[in-house]
Amino acid sequence: MRLTHFRERMTEEFGAARADTLAADHVFAELDRQTVNQALEAGWDPRAVWRVVCSTFDVPSERR
């Protein structure tokens, strides 16, 4: 998954404002206690980050 596709999915799922806030502010234990933005900047694969977000926020499987 490319980073642009990841950002598109975040926006589709949560809306633009909430996606940006979630990516900047929500700390995920599964991402080594980092936010989405921090994990991506640290080199995490966007697909792995998306899986964590989906799991944490119970995104339905058809939208994962």
CSV table of N, CA and C in Angstrom, one decimal:
chain,number,residue,atom,x,y,z
A,1,MET,N,0.9,-1.2,0.0
A,1,MET,CA,0.0,0.0,0.0
A,1,MET,C,0.9,1.2,0.0
A,2,ARG,N,0.6,2.1,-0.9
A,2,ARG,CA,1.4,3.4,-0.9
A,2,ARG,C,0.8,4.3,0.2
A,3,LEU,N,1.6,5.3,0.5
A,3,LEU,CA,1.2,6.2,1.6
A,3,LEU,C,0.0,7.1,1.1
A,4,THR,N,0.0,7.4,-0.2
A,4,THR,CA,-1.2,8.2,-0.6
A,4,THR,C,-2.5,7.4,-0.5
A,5,HIS,N,-2.4,6.1,-0.8
A,5,HIS,CA,-3.6,5.2,-0.7
A,5,HIS,C,-4.0,5.1,0.8
A,6,PHE,N,-3.0,5.0,1.7
A,6,PHE,CA,-3.3,4.9,3.1
A,6,PHE,C,-4.0,6.2,3.5
A,7,ARG,N,-3.5,7.3,3.1
A,7,ARG,CA,-4.2,8.6,3.5
A,7,ARG,C,-5.6,8.7,2.9
A,8,GLU,N,-5.8,8.2,1.7
A,8,GLU,CA,-7.1,8.2,1.1
A,8,GLU,C,-8.1,7.3,1.9
A,9,ARG,N,-7.6,6.2,2.3
A,9,ARG,CA,-8.4,5.3,3.1
A,9,ARG,C,-8.8,5.9,4.5
A,10,MET,N,-7.8,6.5,5.1
A,10,MET,CA,-8.1,7.2,6.4
A,10,MET,C,-9.2,8.2,6.2
A,11,THR,N,-9.1,9.0,5.2
A,11,THR,CA,-10.1,10.1,4.9
A,11,THR,C,-11.5,9.5,4.6
A,12,GLU,N,-11.5,8.4,3.8
A,12,GLU,CA,-12.8,7.8,3.5
A,12,GLU,C,-13.4,7.2,4.7
A,13,GLU,N,-12.6,6.6,5.6
A,13,GLU,CA,-13.2,5.9,6.7
A,13,GLU,C,-13.6,6.9,7.9
A,14,PHE,N,-12.8,7.9,8.1
A,14,PHE,CA,-13.0,8.8,9.3
A,14,PHE,C,-13.4,10.2,8.9
A,15,GLY,N,-13.3,10.6,7.7
A,15,GLY,CA,-13.5,12.0,7.3
A,15,GLY,C,-12.2,12.7,7.4
A,16,ALA,N,-12.1,13.8,6.7
A,16,ALA,CA,-10.8,14.5,6.6
A,16,ALA,C,-10.3,15.0,8.0
A,17,ALA,N,-11.1,15.7,8.7
A,17,ALA,CA,-10.7,16.3,9.9
A,17,ALA,C,-10.4,15.2,11.0
A,18,ARG,N,-11.2,14.2,11.1
A,18,ARG,CA,-11.0,13.2,12.1
A,18,ARG,C,-9.8,12.4,11.7
A,19,ALA,N,-9.6,12.1,10.5
A,19,ALA,CA,-8.4,11.3,10.0
A,19,ALA,C,-7.1,12.0,10.4
A,20,ASP,N,-7.1,13.3,10.1
A,20,ASP,CA,-5.9,14.1,10.4
A,20,ASP,C,-5.6,14.1,11.9
A,21,THR,N,-6.7,14.3,12.7
A,21,THR,CA,-6.5,14.4,14.2
A,21,THR,C,-6.1,13.0,14.7
A,22,LEU,N,-6.7,12.0,14.2
A,22,LEU,CA,-6.4,10.6,14.7
A,22,LEU,C,-5.0,10.3,14.4
A,23,ALA,N,-4.5,10.6,13.2
A,23,ALA,CA,-3.1,10.3,12.7
A,23,ALA,C,-2.1,11.1,13.6
A,24,ALA,N,-2.5,12.3,14.0
A,24,ALA,CA,-1.5,13.1,14.8
A,24,ALA,C,-1.6,12.9,16.3
A,25,ASP,N,-2.7,12.5,16.8
A,25,ASP,CA,-2.9,12.5,18.3
A,25,ASP,C,-3.1,11.2,18.9
A,26,HIS,N,-3.7,10.2,18.2
A,26,HIS,CA,-4.0,8.9,18.9
A,26,HIS,C,-2.7,8.0,19.0
A,27,VAL,N,-2.4,7.6,20.2
A,27,VAL,CA,-1.2,6.8,20.4
A,27,VAL,C,-1.6,5.3,20.4
A,28,PHE,N,-1.0,4.5,19.6
A,28,PHE,CA,-1.4,3.1,19.4
A,28,PHE,C,-0.3,2.2,20.1
A,29,ALA,N,-0.7,1.4,21.0
A,29,ALA,CA,0.2,0.5,21.7
A,29,ALA,C,0.9,-0.4,20.6
A,30,GLU,N,0.1,-0.9,19.6
A,30,GLU,CA,0.6,-1.8,18.6
A,30,GLU,C,1.6,-1.2,17.7
A,31,LEU,N,1.7,0.1,17.7
A,31,LEU,CA,2.7,0.9,16.9
A,31,LEU,C,3.9,1.3,17.8
A,32,ASP,N,4.2,0.6,18.8
A,32,ASP,CA,5.2,0.9,19.8
A,32,ASP,C,5.0,2.3,20.5
A,33,ARG,N,3.7,2.5,20.8
A,33,ARG,CA,3.3,3.7,21.5
A,33,ARG,C,3.6,5.0,20.7
A,34,GLN,N,3.3,4.9,19.4
A,34,GLN,CA,3.5,6.0,18.5
A,34,GLN,C,2.1,6.3,17.9
A,35,THR,N,2.0,7.5,17.4
A,35,THR,CA,0.9,7.9,16.5
A,35,THR,C,1.1,7.4,15.1
A,36,VAL,N,0.0,7.4,14.3
A,36,VAL,CA,0.1,7.0,12.9
A,36,VAL,C,1.3,7.8,12.2
A,37,ASN,N,1.2,9.1,12.4
A,37,ASN,CA,2.3,9.9,11.7
A,37,ASN,C,3.7,9.6,12.2
A,38,GLN,N,3.9,9.4,13.5
A,38,GLN,CA,5.2,9.0,14.0
A,38,GLN,C,5.6,7.6,13.4
A,39,ALA,N,4.7,6.7,13.4
A,39,ALA,CA,5.0,5.3,12.9
A,39,ALA,C,5.4,5.4,11.4
A,40,LEU,N,4.7,6.1,10.6
A,40,LEU,CA,5.0,6.3,9.2
A,40,LEU,C,6.3,6.9,9.0
A,41,GLU,N,6.6,8.0,9.7
A,41,GLU,CA,7.9,8.7,9.6
A,41,GLU,C,9.0,7.8,10.1
A,42,ALA,N,8.8,6.9,11.0
A,42,ALA,CA,9.8,5.9,11.5
A,42,ALA,C,10.0,4.8,10.5
A,43,GLY,N,9.2,4.7,9.4
A,43,GLY,CA,9.4,3.7,8.4
A,43,GLY,C,8.5,2.5,8.4
A,44,TRP,N,7.5,2.6,9.3
A,44,TRP,CA,6.5,1.5,9.3
A,44,TRP,C,5.8,1.4,7.9
A,45,ASP,N,5.5,0.2,7.5
A,45,ASP,CA,4.7,0.0,6.3
A,45,ASP,C,3.3,0.5,6.4
A,46,PRO,N,2.9,1.3,5.5
A,46,PRO,CA,1.5,1.9,5.6
A,46,PRO,C,0.4,0.8,5.7
A,47,ARG,N,0.6,-0.4,5.1
A,47,ARG,CA,-0.3,-1.4,5.2
A,47,ARG,C,-0.4,-2.0,6.6
A,48,ALA,N,0.7,-2.1,7.3
A,48,ALA,CA,0.7,-2.6,8.7
A,48,ALA,C,0.0,-1.5,9.6
A,49,VAL,N,0.3,-0.3,9.3
A,49,VAL,CA,-0.3,0.8,10.1
A,49,VAL,C,-1.9,0.8,9.9
A,50,TRP,N,-2.3,0.6,8.7
A,50,TRP,CA,-3.7,0.5,8.4
A,50,TRP,C,-4.4,-0.6,9.1
A,51,ARG,N,-3.7,-1.8,9.2
A,51,ARG,CA,-4.3,-2.9,9.9
A,51,ARG,C,-4.5,-2.6,11.4
A,52,VAL,N,-3.5,-1.9,11.9
A,52,VAL,CA,-3.6,-1.5,13.4
A,52,VAL,C,-4.8,-0.6,13.5
A,53,VAL,N,-4.9,0.4,12.7
A,53,VAL,CA,-6.0,1.4,12.8
A,53,VAL,C,-7.4,0.6,12.6
A,54,CYS,N,-7.4,-0.2,11.7
A,54,CYS,CA,-8.7,-1.0,11.4
A,54,CYS,C,-9.0,-1.8,12.6
A,55,SER,N,-8.1,-2.5,13.2
A,55,SER,CA,-8.3,-3.3,14.4
A,55,SER,C,-8.8,-2.5,15.6
A,56,THR,N,-8.1,-1.4,15.8
A,56,THR,CA,-8.4,-0.6,17.0
A,56,THR,C,-9.8,0.0,16.9
A,57,PHE,N,-10.2,0.4,15.7
A,57,PHE,CA,-11.4,1.2,15.5
A,57,PHE,C,-12.5,0.3,14.9
A,58,ASP,N,-12.3,-1.0,14.9
A,58,ASP,CA,-13.3,-2.0,14.4
A,58,ASP,C,-13.9,-1.6,13.0
A,59,VAL,N,-13.0,-1.3,12.1
A,59,VAL,CA,-13.4,-1.0,10.7
A,59,VAL,C,-13.9,-2.4,10.1
A,60,PRO,N,-15.0,-2.4,9.5
A,60,PRO,CA,-15.6,-3.6,8.9
A,60,PRO,C,-14.6,-4.2,7.9
A,61,SER,N,-14.6,-5.5,7.8
A,61,SER,CA,-13.6,-6.2,6.9
A,61,SER,C,-13.8,-5.8,5.5
A,62,GLU,N,-15.0,-5.4,5.0
A,62,GLU,CA,-15.1,-5.1,3.6
A,62,GLU,C,-14.5,-3.7,3.3
A,63,ARG,N,-14.1,-3.0,4.3
A,63,ARG,CA,-13.4,-1.7,4.1
A,63,ARG,C,-12.0,-1.7,4.5
A,64,ARG,N,-11.5,-2.8,4.8
A,64,ARG,CA,-10.1,-2.9,5.3
A,64,ARG,C,-9.1,-3.0,4.2
